[in-house]
mmCIF file of C-alpha atoms and ligand atoms in Angstrom:
data_model
loop_
_atom_site.group_PDB
_atom_site.id
_atom_site.type_symbol
_atom_site.label_atom_id
_atom_site.label_comp_id
_atom_site.label_asym_id
_atom_site.label_seq_id
_atom_site.Cartn_x
_atom_site.Cartn_y
_atom_site.Cartn_z
ATOM 1 C CA MET A 3 26.608 -69.473 -88.196
ATOM 2 C CA THR A 4 26.313 -67.541 -85.603
ATOM 3 C CA ARG A 5 25.714 -69.395 -81.942
ATOM 4 C CA CYS A 6 23.824 -68.181 -79.066
ATOM 5 C CA ARG A 7 24.902 -66.077 -76.393
ATOM 6 C CA ILE A 8 23.074 -68.661 -73.559
ATOM 7 C CA CYS A 9 23.171 -72.256 -75.038
ATOM 8 C CA SER A 10 26.060 -72.273 -78.555
ATOM 9 C CA GLY A 11 22.557 -72.889 -80.487
ATOM 10 C CA PRO A 12 22.921 -71.727 -84.008
ATOM 11 C CA VAL A 13 21.329 -68.453 -84.848
ATOM 12 C CA ARG A 14 18.839 -67.756 -87.609
ATOM 13 C CA GLU A 15 18.830 -63.724 -88.634
ATOM 14 C CA PHE A 16 15.646 -62.529 -88.918
ATOM 15 C CA LEU A 17 16.070 -58.616 -89.380
ATOM 16 C CA ASP A 18 19.565 -56.785 -90.656
ATOM 17 C CA LEU A 19 19.330 -52.904 -89.671
ATOM 18 C CA GLY A 20 23.026 -52.457 -92.767
ATOM 19 C CA ARG A 21 26.083 -50.249 -90.675
ATOM 20 C CA GLN A 22 24.982 -49.011 -87.180
ATOM 21 C CA PRO A 23 26.762 -46.486 -84.796
ATOM 22 C CA ARG A 24 26.290 -46.534 -80.906
ATOM 23 C CA SER A 25 22.967 -45.791 -80.503
ATOM 24 C CA ASP A 26 23.803 -43.136 -77.509
ATOM 25 C CA ALA A 27 26.522 -42.004 -78.558
ATOM 26 C CA PHE A 28 25.973 -38.649 -79.380
ATOM 27 C CA LEU A 29 28.833 -36.098 -80.613
ATOM 28 C CA PRO A 30 30.398 -32.803 -80.840
ATOM 29 C CA PRO A 31 29.136 -31.310 -83.924
ATOM 30 C CA GLY A 32 33.105 -30.345 -84.471
ATOM 31 C CA GLU A 33 34.419 -33.979 -83.533
ATOM 32 C CA LEU A 34 32.671 -36.377 -85.991
ATOM 33 C CA ASP A 35 35.643 -38.640 -86.720
ATOM 34 C CA GLY A 36 36.457 -42.026 -85.890
ATOM 35 C CA GLU A 37 32.775 -43.413 -85.014
ATOM 36 C CA PHE A 38 32.407 -46.537 -84.289
ATOM 37 C CA PHE A 39 30.359 -48.686 -86.698
ATOM 38 C CA PHE A 40 29.253 -52.556 -86.517
ATOM 39 C CA ARG A 41 26.093 -54.377 -88.495
ATOM 40 C CA LEU A 42 22.772 -54.169 -86.458
ATOM 41 C CA ALA A 43 21.240 -57.427 -86.866
ATOM 42 C CA VAL A 44 19.113 -59.529 -84.696
ATOM 43 C CA GLY A 45 18.169 -63.072 -84.966
ATOM 44 C CA VAL A 46 16.888 -66.304 -82.750
ATOM 45 C CA CYS A 47 18.630 -69.687 -81.995
ATOM 46 C CA GLY A 48 17.482 -72.321 -82.852
ATOM 47 C CA ASP A 49 17.672 -74.423 -79.804
ATOM 48 C CA CYS A 50 16.207 -72.029 -77.257
ATOM 49 C CA GLY A 51 14.333 -69.500 -79.262
ATOM 50 C CA MET A 52 16.695 -66.871 -77.609
ATOM 51 C CA ALA A 53 16.145 -63.867 -79.543
ATOM 52 C CA GLN A 54 19.435 -62.144 -79.282
ATOM 53 C CA LEU A 55 21.594 -59.541 -81.871
ATOM 54 C CA THR A 56 23.861 -62.216 -84.027
ATOM 55 C CA GLU A 57 27.114 -59.701 -83.979
ATOM 56 C CA PRO A 58 29.015 -58.799 -80.469
ATOM 57 C CA VAL A 59 28.506 -55.488 -78.827
ATOM 58 C CA PRO A 60 31.319 -54.948 -76.120
ATOM 59 C CA ALA A 61 29.271 -53.055 -72.492
ATOM 60 C CA GLU A 62 31.737 -51.192 -71.512
ATOM 61 C CA ALA A 63 32.417 -49.196 -74.169
ATOM 62 C CA MET A 64 28.142 -48.215 -74.020
ATOM 63 C CA PHE A 65 27.940 -47.462 -70.499
ATOM 64 C CA HIS A 66 30.549 -45.659 -69.371
ATOM 65 C CA ARG A 67 30.218 -42.744 -67.456
ATOM 66 C CA GLU A 68 28.500 -39.987 -69.838
ATOM 67 C CA TYR A 69 25.973 -42.093 -71.234
ATOM 68 C CA PRO A 70 23.383 -40.048 -71.298
ATOM 69 C CA TYR A 71 20.327 -41.184 -71.023
ATOM 70 C CA ARG A 72 17.812 -40.569 -68.016
ATOM 71 C CA THR A 73 14.818 -42.072 -66.303
ATOM 72 C CA SER A 74 14.299 -39.513 -65.130
ATOM 73 C CA GLN A 75 13.466 -37.099 -67.903
ATOM 74 C CA SER A 76 9.628 -38.934 -68.366
ATOM 75 C CA ALA A 77 6.883 -38.423 -65.711
ATOM 76 C CA ARG A 78 5.609 -40.988 -66.488
ATOM 77 C CA MET A 79 8.151 -43.308 -65.801
ATOM 78 C CA SER A 80 8.774 -42.105 -62.966
ATOM 79 C CA GLU A 81 5.770 -42.372 -61.617
ATOM 80 C CA HIS A 82 6.248 -45.758 -62.831
ATOM 81 C CA PHE A 83 8.738 -46.770 -61.253
ATOM 82 C CA ALA A 84 7.624 -45.227 -58.067
ATOM 83 C CA ARG A 85 4.452 -47.453 -58.127
ATOM 84 C CA THR A 86 6.575 -50.778 -58.262
ATOM 85 C CA ALA A 87 8.895 -49.634 -55.710
ATOM 86 C CA ARG A 88 5.535 -49.876 -53.230
ATOM 87 C CA ARG A 89 4.655 -52.867 -54.913
ATOM 88 C CA LEU A 90 8.190 -54.193 -54.580
ATOM 89 C CA MET A 91 8.445 -52.564 -49.974
ATOM 90 C CA LYS A 92 4.858 -54.457 -50.581
ATOM 91 C CA SER A 93 6.137 -58.225 -51.680
ATOM 92 C CA VAL A 94 8.846 -57.827 -49.200
ATOM 93 C CA ARG A 95 7.522 -56.637 -45.617
ATOM 94 C CA ASP A 96 7.330 -59.130 -43.902
ATOM 95 C CA ARG A 97 11.359 -59.462 -43.816
ATOM 96 C CA PRO A 98 13.210 -58.349 -40.759
ATOM 97 C CA ASP A 99 15.110 -55.844 -42.093
ATOM 98 C CA PRO A 100 14.145 -56.985 -46.077
ATOM 99 C CA PHE A 101 17.250 -55.304 -48.174
ATOM 100 C CA VAL A 102 16.471 -54.566 -52.184
ATOM 101 C CA VAL A 103 19.150 -53.549 -54.619
ATOM 102 C CA GLU A 104 18.266 -52.568 -58.179
ATOM 103 C CA VAL A 105 20.568 -52.883 -60.535
ATOM 104 C CA GLY A 106 21.354 -50.779 -63.598
ATOM 105 C CA CYS A 107 19.051 -47.677 -61.373
ATOM 106 C CA ASN A 108 21.015 -44.452 -63.255
ATOM 107 C CA ASP A 109 19.485 -41.773 -61.758
ATOM 108 C CA GLY A 110 17.200 -43.681 -59.285
ATOM 109 C CA GLY A 111 14.452 -45.911 -60.439
ATOM 110 C CA ILE A 112 12.386 -47.006 -57.655
ATOM 111 C CA LEU A 113 15.143 -46.676 -55.679
ATOM 112 C CA PRO A 114 14.284 -42.981 -54.575
ATOM 113 C CA THR A 115 10.772 -44.032 -53.023
ATOM 114 C CA LEU A 116 12.768 -47.148 -51.620
ATOM 115 C CA ALA A 117 14.926 -44.083 -48.979
ATOM 116 C CA ARG A 118 11.545 -42.497 -48.276
ATOM 117 C CA ALA A 119 10.160 -44.745 -47.147
ATOM 118 C CA GLY A 120 13.232 -46.002 -44.771
ATOM 119 C CA VAL A 121 13.949 -49.125 -46.763
ATOM 120 C CA ARG A 122 17.513 -51.220 -46.860
ATOM 121 C CA HIS A 123 18.506 -50.996 -50.866
ATOM 122 C CA LEU A 124 21.297 -50.914 -52.873
ATOM 123 C CA GLY A 125 21.994 -49.421 -56.788
ATOM 124 C CA VAL A 126 24.615 -51.069 -58.501
ATOM 125 C CA ASP A 127 25.479 -49.170 -62.719
ATOM 126 C CA PRO A 128 28.828 -48.983 -64.112
ATOM 127 C CA SER A 129 26.831 -44.928 -65.261
ATOM 128 C CA GLY A 130 29.884 -43.022 -62.376
ATOM 129 C CA ARG A 131 27.056 -39.622 -63.887
ATOM 130 C CA ALA A 132 23.856 -41.083 -63.851
ATOM 131 C CA ALA A 133 24.270 -42.883 -60.512
ATOM 132 C CA GLY A 134 25.734 -40.097 -58.500
ATOM 133 C CA GLU A 135 22.247 -38.195 -59.973
ATOM 134 C CA ALA A 136 20.592 -40.939 -58.007
ATOM 135 C CA ALA A 137 22.896 -40.965 -54.812
ATOM 136 C CA GLY A 138 21.491 -36.724 -55.279
ATOM 137 C CA ARG A 139 18.006 -38.075 -55.093
ATOM 138 C CA GLY A 140 18.340 -39.343 -51.709
ATOM 139 C CA ALA A 141 19.469 -44.135 -53.080
ATOM 140 C CA ARG A 142 22.997 -45.873 -51.803
ATOM 141 C CA VAL A 143 24.348 -46.482 -54.306
ATOM 142 C CA LEU A 144 27.512 -48.110 -55.791
ATOM 143 C CA THR A 145 29.566 -47.487 -59.932
ATOM 144 C CA ALA A 146 29.856 -50.578 -61.058
ATOM 145 C CA PHE A 147 29.358 -53.335 -63.417
ATOM 146 C CA PHE A 148 26.610 -56.394 -61.963
ATOM 147 C CA ASP A 149 28.058 -59.788 -62.036
ATOM 148 C CA LYS A 150 29.883 -62.534 -59.352
ATOM 149 C CA ALA A 151 32.586 -60.005 -58.070
ATOM 150 C CA SER A 152 30.157 -56.802 -57.058
ATOM 151 C CA ALA A 153 27.008 -59.197 -55.730
ATOM 152 C CA ALA A 154 29.819 -60.501 -53.558
ATOM 153 C CA GLU A 155 30.883 -57.271 -52.807
ATOM 154 C CA ILE A 156 28.227 -56.595 -52.506
ATOM 155 C CA ARG A 157 26.828 -59.547 -49.883
ATOM 156 C CA SER A 158 30.335 -59.481 -47.236
ATOM 157 C CA ALA A 159 29.060 -55.276 -47.498
ATOM 158 C CA GLU A 160 25.474 -55.704 -46.667
ATOM 159 C CA GLY A 161 24.219 -59.593 -46.290
ATOM 160 C CA PRO A 162 21.696 -61.372 -49.076
ATOM 161 C CA ALA A 163 19.723 -59.176 -50.087
ATOM 162 C CA ASP A 164 15.966 -60.635 -50.475
ATOM 163 C CA LEU A 165 15.292 -58.932 -54.571
ATOM 164 C CA VAL A 166 17.053 -57.706 -56.843
ATOM 165 C CA PHE A 167 14.853 -55.284 -59.066
ATOM 166 C CA SER A 168 16.220 -54.502 -62.578
ATOM 167 C CA ALA A 169 14.350 -52.104 -65.487
ATOM 168 C CA ASN A 170 15.862 -51.993 -68.646
ATOM 169 C CA THR A 171 19.194 -53.374 -68.109
ATOM 170 C CA VAL A 172 19.499 -56.495 -68.270
ATOM 171 C CA SER A 173 18.466 -56.939 -71.668
ATOM 172 C CA HIS A 174 21.710 -54.959 -72.139
ATOM 173 C CA VAL A 175 24.349 -57.234 -71.205
ATOM 174 C CA PRO A 176 25.479 -59.912 -73.931
ATOM 175 C CA ASP A 177 26.802 -62.007 -70.759
ATOM 176 C CA LEU A 178 23.571 -62.688 -69.229
ATOM 177 C CA ALA A 179 25.240 -65.855 -67.328
ATOM 178 C CA SER A 180 26.948 -63.269 -65.126
ATOM 179 C CA VAL A 181 23.813 -61.774 -64.274
ATOM 180 C CA PHE A 182 22.427 -65.008 -63.007
ATOM 181 C CA ALA A 183 25.716 -65.840 -61.802
ATOM 182 C CA GLY A 184 25.669 -62.373 -59.250
ATOM 183 C CA ALA A 185 21.779 -63.394 -58.429
ATOM 184 C CA ASP A 186 22.643 -66.766 -57.382
ATOM 185 C CA LEU A 187 25.807 -65.510 -55.003
ATOM 186 C CA LEU A 188 23.751 -61.582 -53.565
ATOM 187 C CA LEU A 189 20.322 -63.279 -53.330
ATOM 188 C CA ALA A 190 18.624 -64.807 -50.027
ATOM 189 C CA PRO A 191 17.504 -68.808 -50.377
ATOM 190 C CA ASP A 192 13.795 -67.885 -51.269
ATOM 191 C CA GLY A 193 15.273 -63.988 -52.674
ATOM 192 C CA ARG A 194 13.638 -63.591 -55.981
ATOM 193 C CA MET A 195 15.234 -61.892 -59.011
ATOM 194 C CA VAL A 196 11.777 -59.208 -60.676
ATOM 195 C CA PHE A 197 13.403 -57.538 -63.627
ATOM 196 C CA GLU A 198 10.977 -55.893 -66.993
ATOM 197 C CA ASP A 199 12.611 -55.047 -70.993
ATOM 198 C CA PRO A 200 10.678 -54.947 -73.992
ATOM 199 C CA TYR A 201 8.621 -58.118 -75.122
ATOM 200 C CA LEU A 202 9.202 -59.480 -79.029
ATOM 201 C CA ALA A 203 5.844 -60.140 -78.877
ATOM 202 C CA ASP A 204 5.858 -56.315 -78.773
ATOM 203 C CA VAL A 205 8.187 -55.459 -80.851
ATOM 204 C CA LEU A 206 6.692 -58.115 -84.008
ATOM 205 C CA ALA A 207 2.818 -56.921 -83.032
ATOM 206 C CA ARG A 208 3.631 -53.270 -83.923
ATOM 207 C CA THR A 209 6.602 -53.800 -86.446
ATOM 208 C CA ALA A 210 8.419 -51.575 -83.295
ATOM 209 C CA PHE A 211 12.202 -51.972 -85.281
ATOM 210 C CA ASP A 212 13.707 -49.220 -83.705
ATOM 211 C CA GLN A 213 13.482 -51.559 -80.561
ATOM 212 C CA VAL A 214 16.744 -53.693 -82.002
ATOM 213 C CA ILE A 215 19.599 -50.957 -81.254
ATOM 214 C CA ASP A 216 22.975 -51.786 -79.923
ATOM 215 C CA GLU A 217 21.257 -51.818 -76.601
ATOM 216 C CA HIS A 218 18.896 -54.247 -76.790
ATOM 217 C CA VAL A 219 21.480 -57.444 -76.637
ATOM 218 C CA TYR A 220 18.688 -59.556 -76.131
ATOM 219 C CA LEU A 221 14.528 -59.332 -77.266
ATOM 220 C CA PHE A 222 12.766 -61.797 -74.416
ATOM 221 C CA THR A 223 9.782 -63.731 -74.548
ATOM 222 C CA ALA A 224 8.203 -66.122 -71.842
ATOM 223 C CA ALA A 225 9.690 -68.825 -73.567
ATOM 224 C CA SER A 226 13.178 -67.977 -73.770
ATOM 225 C CA VAL A 227 13.480 -65.747 -70.466
ATOM 226 C CA ARG A 228 12.077 -69.629 -68.762
ATOM 227 C CA GLU A 229 14.903 -71.623 -70.938
ATOM 228 C CA ALA A 230 17.687 -69.172 -70.070
ATOM 229 C CA ALA A 231 16.747 -68.994 -66.009
ATOM 230 C CA ARG A 232 16.679 -72.654 -66.329
ATOM 231 C CA ARG A 233 19.614 -73.123 -67.708
ATOM 232 C CA PHE A 234 21.426 -70.358 -65.005
ATOM 233 C CA GLY A 235 19.700 -71.751 -61.759
ATOM 234 C CA PHE A 236 16.504 -70.275 -61.646
ATOM 235 C CA GLU A 237 12.753 -70.441 -61.814
ATOM 236 C CA LEU A 238 10.914 -68.329 -64.543
ATOM 237 C CA ILE A 239 7.513 -68.310 -61.724
ATOM 238 C CA ALA A 240 5.477 -65.476 -62.634
ATOM 239 C CA VAL A 241 5.512 -62.784 -66.398
ATOM 240 C CA GLU A 242 3.576 -59.643 -66.123
ATOM 241 C CA PRO A 243 2.774 -57.981 -69.432
ATOM 242 C CA LEU A 244 3.896 -53.820 -69.071
ATOM 243 C CA ASP A 245 1.864 -50.555 -70.840
ATOM 244 C CA VAL A 246 5.669 -48.579 -70.958
ATOM 245 C CA HIS A 247 8.465 -47.728 -73.876
ATOM 246 C CA GLY A 248 6.305 -49.903 -76.301
ATOM 247 C CA GLY A 249 5.323 -53.389 -74.646
ATOM 248 C CA GLN A 250 7.464 -54.524 -71.916
ATOM 249 C CA LEU A 251 7.737 -57.839 -70.106
ATOM 250 C CA ARG A 252 8.175 -57.856 -65.924
ATOM 251 C CA PHE A 253 10.138 -61.386 -65.617
ATOM 252 C CA THR A 254 10.300 -62.606 -62.075
ATOM 253 C CA VAL A 255 12.657 -65.850 -61.171
ATOM 254 C CA ALA A 256 13.419 -67.675 -58.102
ATOM 255 C CA ARG A 257 15.199 -70.511 -57.406
ATOM 256 C CA PRO A 258 13.727 -73.865 -58.561
ATOM 257 C CA GLY A 259 11.207 -75.101 -55.755
ATOM 258 C CA ARG A 260 11.409 -72.646 -53.657
ATOM 259 C CA HIS A 261 8.449 -70.202 -54.818
ATOM 260 C CA PRO A 262 4.442 -71.652 -56.632
ATOM 261 C CA VAL A 263 4.807 -70.801 -60.302
ATOM 262 C CA GLY A 264 1.811 -68.649 -60.765
ATOM 263 C CA GLY A 265 0.010 -69.394 -64.418
ATOM 264 C CA THR A 266 1.262 -66.056 -65.756
ATOM 265 C CA VAL A 267 3.495 -68.295 -67.320
ATOM 266 C CA ALA A 268 2.137 -70.801 -68.673
ATOM 267 C CA GLU A 269 -0.548 -68.298 -70.320
ATOM 268 C CA ALA A 270 2.609 -66.046 -72.091
ATOM 269 C CA LEU A 271 3.405 -69.975 -73.301
ATOM 270 C CA ARG A 272 0.459 -69.955 -75.078
ATOM 271 C CA ARG A 273 0.414 -66.143 -76.409
ATOM 272 C CA GLU A 274 3.209 -66.628 -78.005
ATOM 273 C CA GLU A 275 2.849 -70.038 -79.436
ATOM 274 C CA ARG A 276 0.705 -68.324 -81.976
ATOM 275 C CA THR A 277 3.327 -64.614 -82.139
ATOM 276 C CA VAL A 278 5.869 -66.909 -82.837
ATOM 277 C CA PRO A 279 4.383 -66.960 -86.575
ATOM 278 C CA ALA A 280 4.916 -63.380 -86.987
ATOM 279 C CA LEU A 281 9.158 -63.683 -86.754
ATOM 280 C CA ASP A 282 8.679 -64.593 -91.053
ATOM 281 C CA GLY A 283 7.182 -61.269 -92.953
ATOM 282 C CA PHE A 284 8.491 -59.245 -90.599
ATOM 283 C CA ALA A 285 11.528 -57.970 -92.000
ATOM 284 C CA ALA A 286 9.678 -57.076 -95.239
ATOM 285 C CA ARG A 287 7.201 -55.072 -93.348
ATOM 286 C CA VAL A 288 10.466 -53.072 -91.673
ATOM 287 C CA GLU A 289 11.323 -52.257 -95.491
ATOM 288 C CA ARG A 290 8.124 -51.387 -95.808
ATOM 289 C CA ALA A 291 7.933 -48.657 -92.995
ATOM 290 C CA ARG A 292 10.811 -47.222 -94.070
ATOM 291 C CA ASP A 293 10.088 -46.900 -98.004
ATOM 292 C CA GLU A 294 6.945 -44.953 -96.566
ATOM 293 C CA LEU A 295 8.830 -43.014 -93.729
ATOM 294 C CA VAL A 296 11.347 -41.988 -96.391
ATOM 295 C CA THR A 297 8.909 -40.994 -99.143
ATOM 296 C CA LEU A 298 6.666 -38.954 -97.077
ATOM 297 C CA LEU A 299 9.234 -36.766 -95.411
ATOM 298 C CA ARG A 300 10.460 -36.468 -99.136
ATOM 299 C CA THR A 301 7.599 -35.280 -100.021
ATOM 300 C CA LEU A 302 7.305 -32.830 -97.642
ATOM 301 C CA ARG A 303 10.479 -31.208 -97.767
ATOM 302 C CA ASP A 304 10.284 -30.870 -101.878
ATOM 303 C CA ASP A 305 6.416 -29.288 -100.487
ATOM 304 C CA GLY A 306 8.167 -27.304 -98.805
ATOM 305 C CA ARG A 307 6.745 -28.111 -95.386
ATOM 306 C CA SER A 308 8.895 -28.349 -92.633
ATOM 307 C CA VAL A 309 9.721 -31.244 -90.245
ATOM 308 C CA VAL A 310 11.307 -31.867 -86.874
ATOM 309 C CA GLY A 311 12.088 -34.786 -84.414
ATOM 310 C CA TYR A 312 10.869 -35.058 -81.388
ATOM 311 C CA GLY A 313 12.620 -36.889 -78.776
ATOM 312 C CA ALA A 314 16.238 -38.293 -79.636
ATOM 313 C CA THR A 315 16.523 -41.261 -78.700
ATOM 314 C CA ALA A 316 18.463 -44.321 -78.475
ATOM 315 C CA LYS A 317 15.862 -45.723 -80.811
ATOM 316 C CA SER A 318 16.528 -42.859 -83.676
ATOM 317 C CA ALA A 319 19.392 -44.419 -84.135
ATOM 318 C CA THR A 320 18.677 -46.721 -85.823
ATOM 319 C CA VAL A 321 15.799 -45.425 -88.125
ATOM 320 C CA THR A 322 17.182 -42.606 -88.772
ATOM 321 C CA ASN A 323 20.357 -44.548 -90.078
ATOM 322 C CA TYR A 324 18.017 -46.999 -91.256
ATOM 323 C CA CYS A 325 16.548 -44.866 -93.311
ATOM 324 C CA GLY A 326 19.265 -42.818 -94.207
ATOM 325 C CA ILE A 327 17.827 -39.453 -92.462
ATOM 326 C CA GLY A 328 20.160 -36.847 -91.599
ATOM 327 C CA PRO A 329 19.865 -32.999 -91.183
ATOM 328 C CA ASP A 330 18.687 -32.664 -94.623
ATOM 329 C CA LEU A 331 15.409 -34.049 -94.039
ATOM 330 C CA LEU A 332 15.207 -33.088 -90.121
ATOM 331 C CA PRO A 333 17.030 -30.094 -89.300
ATOM 332 C CA PHE A 334 16.855 -30.917 -85.634
ATOM 333 C CA ILE A 335 15.578 -32.965 -83.133
ATOM 334 C CA CYS A 336 14.550 -31.945 -79.891
ATOM 335 C CA ASP A 337 14.828 -33.134 -76.880
ATOM 336 C CA SER A 338 14.570 -32.511 -72.848
ATOM 337 C CA THR A 339 17.877 -34.567 -71.818
ATOM 338 C CA PRO A 340 20.579 -31.842 -71.049
ATOM 339 C CA ALA A 341 23.688 -34.050 -71.768
ATOM 340 C CA LYS A 342 22.035 -34.287 -75.101
ATOM 341 C CA GLN A 343 21.439 -30.716 -76.814
ATOM 342 C CA GLY A 344 24.036 -29.241 -78.639
ATOM 343 C CA LEU A 345 25.405 -32.395 -79.516
ATOM 344 C CA VAL A 346 24.946 -34.118 -82.963
ATOM 345 C CA THR A 347 22.785 -37.663 -83.698
ATOM 346 C CA PRO A 348 25.020 -40.936 -84.075
ATOM 347 C CA GLY A 349 26.419 -42.005 -87.430
ATOM 348 C CA THR A 350 23.281 -39.457 -89.214
ATOM 349 C CA HIS A 351 24.908 -35.854 -87.847
ATOM 350 C CA ILE A 352 21.395 -34.309 -86.844
ATOM 351 C CA PRO A 353 21.390 -31.751 -84.310
ATOM 352 C CA VAL A 354 20.025 -31.736 -81.083
ATOM 353 C CA ARG A 355 17.433 -28.688 -79.572
ATOM 354 C CA PRO A 356 16.097 -28.265 -76.424
ATOM 355 C CA PRO A 357 12.551 -28.461 -76.182
ATOM 356 C CA ALA A 358 12.040 -24.320 -76.732
ATOM 357 C CA ALA A 359 13.998 -25.278 -79.385
ATOM 358 C CA PHE A 360 10.865 -26.959 -80.838
ATOM 359 C CA ALA A 361 8.770 -24.043 -80.547
ATOM 360 C CA ASP A 362 10.450 -21.343 -82.180
ATOM 361 C CA PRO A 363 8.921 -21.227 -84.638
ATOM 362 C CA TYR A 364 6.448 -24.317 -84.614
ATOM 363 C CA PRO A 365 7.102 -26.964 -87.467
ATOM 364 C CA ASP A 366 4.557 -28.165 -89.582
ATOM 365 C CA PHE A 367 5.064 -31.942 -89.108
ATOM 366 C CA ALA A 368 6.818 -33.303 -86.323
ATOM 367 C CA LEU A 369 8.637 -37.035 -86.145
ATOM 368 C CA LEU A 370 7.951 -38.551 -83.168
ATOM 369 C CA PHE A 371 10.705 -40.676 -82.276
ATOM 370 C CA ALA A 372 9.423 -41.040 -78.539
ATOM 371 C CA TRP A 373 7.045 -42.487 -79.706
ATOM 372 C CA ASN A 374 6.410 -44.837 -75.839
ATOM 373 C CA HIS A 375 5.671 -41.561 -74.646
ATOM 374 C CA ALA A 376 3.208 -40.079 -76.626
ATOM 375 C CA GLU A 377 0.275 -39.870 -75.017
ATOM 376 C CA GLU A 378 2.891 -37.300 -72.265
ATOM 377 C CA ILE A 379 4.618 -35.740 -74.938
ATOM 378 C CA MET A 380 1.366 -35.108 -76.964
ATOM 379 C CA ALA A 381 -0.122 -33.240 -73.795
ATOM 380 C CA LYS A 382 2.686 -31.126 -72.853
ATOM 381 C CA GLU A 383 3.117 -30.291 -76.516
ATOM 382 C CA HIS A 384 -1.046 -29.828 -77.252
ATOM 383 C CA ALA A 385 0.238 -25.725 -78.543
ATOM 384 C CA PHE A 386 1.701 -27.637 -80.933
ATOM 385 C CA GLY A 387 -1.463 -29.318 -82.180
ATOM 386 C CA ALA A 388 -3.343 -25.871 -81.220
ATOM 387 C CA ALA A 389 -1.326 -24.494 -83.589
ATOM 388 C CA GLY A 390 -1.818 -26.648 -86.629
ATOM 389 C CA GLY A 391 1.048 -29.224 -86.138
ATOM 390 C CA ARG A 392 0.591 -32.988 -87.299
ATOM 391 C CA TRP A 393 2.706 -35.484 -86.189
ATOM 392 C CA ILE A 394 4.511 -38.270 -87.753
ATOM 393 C CA ARG A 395 4.105 -42.130 -86.064
ATOM 394 C CA TYR A 396 6.070 -44.997 -87.586
ATOM 395 C CA VAL A 397 4.981 -46.983 -85.126
ATOM 396 C CA PRO A 398 3.074 -49.185 -85.582
ATOM 397 C CA ASP A 399 2.886 -47.961 -89.055
ATOM 398 C CA VAL A 400 3.899 -44.819 -90.855
ATOM 399 C CA ARG A 401 1.052 -42.453 -90.745
ATOM 400 C CA ILE A 402 0.117 -38.647 -89.562
ATOM 401 C CA VAL A 403 -2.304 -38.128 -87.138
HETATM 402 P P1 TMP B 507 13.507 -43.630 -74.196
HETATM 403 O O1 TMP B 507 12.267 -43.818 -75.407
HETATM 404 O O2 TMP B 507 14.606 -44.211 -74.546
HETATM 405 O O3 TMP B 507 13.036 -43.804 -73.398
HETATM 406 O O4 TMP B 507 13.964 -42.216 -74.625
HETATM 407 C C1 TMP B 507 13.521 -40.665 -74.998
HETATM 408 C C2 TMP B 507 13.816 -39.613 -74.938
HETATM 409 O O5 TMP B 507 13.161 -38.214 -75.458
HETATM 410 C C3 TMP B 507 15.042 -38.463 -74.453
HETATM 411 O O6 TMP B 507 16.038 -38.854 -74.734
HETATM 412 C C4 TMP B 507 14.211 -38.160 -73.416
HETATM 413 C C5 TMP B 507 13.668 -37.539 -74.843
HETATM 414 N N1 TMP B 507 12.529 -36.867 -73.923
HETATM 415 C C6 TMP B 507 11.636 -35.948 -74.148
HETATM 416 O O7 TMP B 507 12.692 -34.880 -75.242
HETATM 417 N N2 TMP B 507 10.313 -35.081 -73.564
HETATM 418 C C7 TMP B 507 10.005 -35.717 -73.038
HETATM 419 O O8 TMP B 507 8.854 -35.515 -72.890
HETATM 420 C C8 TMP B 507 10.052 -37.243 -73.156
HETATM 421 C C9 TMP B 507 8.934 -37.309 -71.978
HETATM 422 C C10 TMP B 507 11.011 -38.120 -73.883
HETATM 423 ZN ZN1 ZN B 508 19.914 -70.835 -77.837
#
């Protein structure tokens, strides 16, 4: 029986995706030996309700200097963060000389907008190369994991923060207590921490099984975050659904009693009471999606139709490894991230090529792994559709569009 990382309660597994590599561990084609594999499975705590991976995944090995993911690869996400930055700036503008910290800023996040507006800020990210790119966009950054030690260092150098913001990072940290402890050390008495991460209710509703990856140690709900925050000395004061990255929730926490609790919290809790029963039957829906996708790809191959992948996402590692999709079914995946090009995908060793390879010549079908960026990608690649190409989606179900 696995024990909960938050409360030590019993964790009941609800999905086992088998042997998987590190989702962002792309490798050079000549160096395939010694890949790290682990069992990827997710369960839910019977006591505090937190959904979490059931096997340990050391964070240090994941978010290293060469961590390849770049937030700025999506125009829509860049807009999302610029908009978010403007809203957050408004929320602290009554403070004298407000100070905002972004945890896991990657190559910029909200920071370039803050920098241009002259708002005092600091980014914290363990990936030195990504943080260096954020600095190139005008942001002040510290290369470090966010925990008690780095939070104390920031506080003594810069004073208390009015706001800590974090996107797609808090759910990645196995030691969630250390994030809240860092926030507690760093935040001013009435400071707030705002974070946005994948939402379990959306994962279940869309059968988005590829949101289960090594990096997503937790899949949050309003109920589980409210309970975790309470245990770590904070209060959940607001939630907001976000339609980015396949369905997320933005959480705002503060020290208890410092801010009124918004109606959005009770609303989300009520909604979740109806969605949690969707845990039953999830594994069966995932198996069905796998069988339909593999059958489709085999049929197309046997009919002599060409298919390539679009977006060498971390999520695609789960899909290709779980479904057993290798270069025989998908000769390459194109991706705009320079750090991924020329490498092969973890576990399944499918070559990653630049987007130019997509049109050279267009395949008959493209399997859209970056389905969370569907609108942006389909608009950009309209010539593919015009040339008779068709997209294959597998979330919320397997279909040709
Ligand atoms: P994500 O779904 O985790 O954000 O990853 C998206 C991946 O897709 C990332 O590797 C960048 C890639 N990508 C493209 O290749 N072209 C695009 O137009 C977009 C938006 C993303
Ligand atoms: Zn628990």
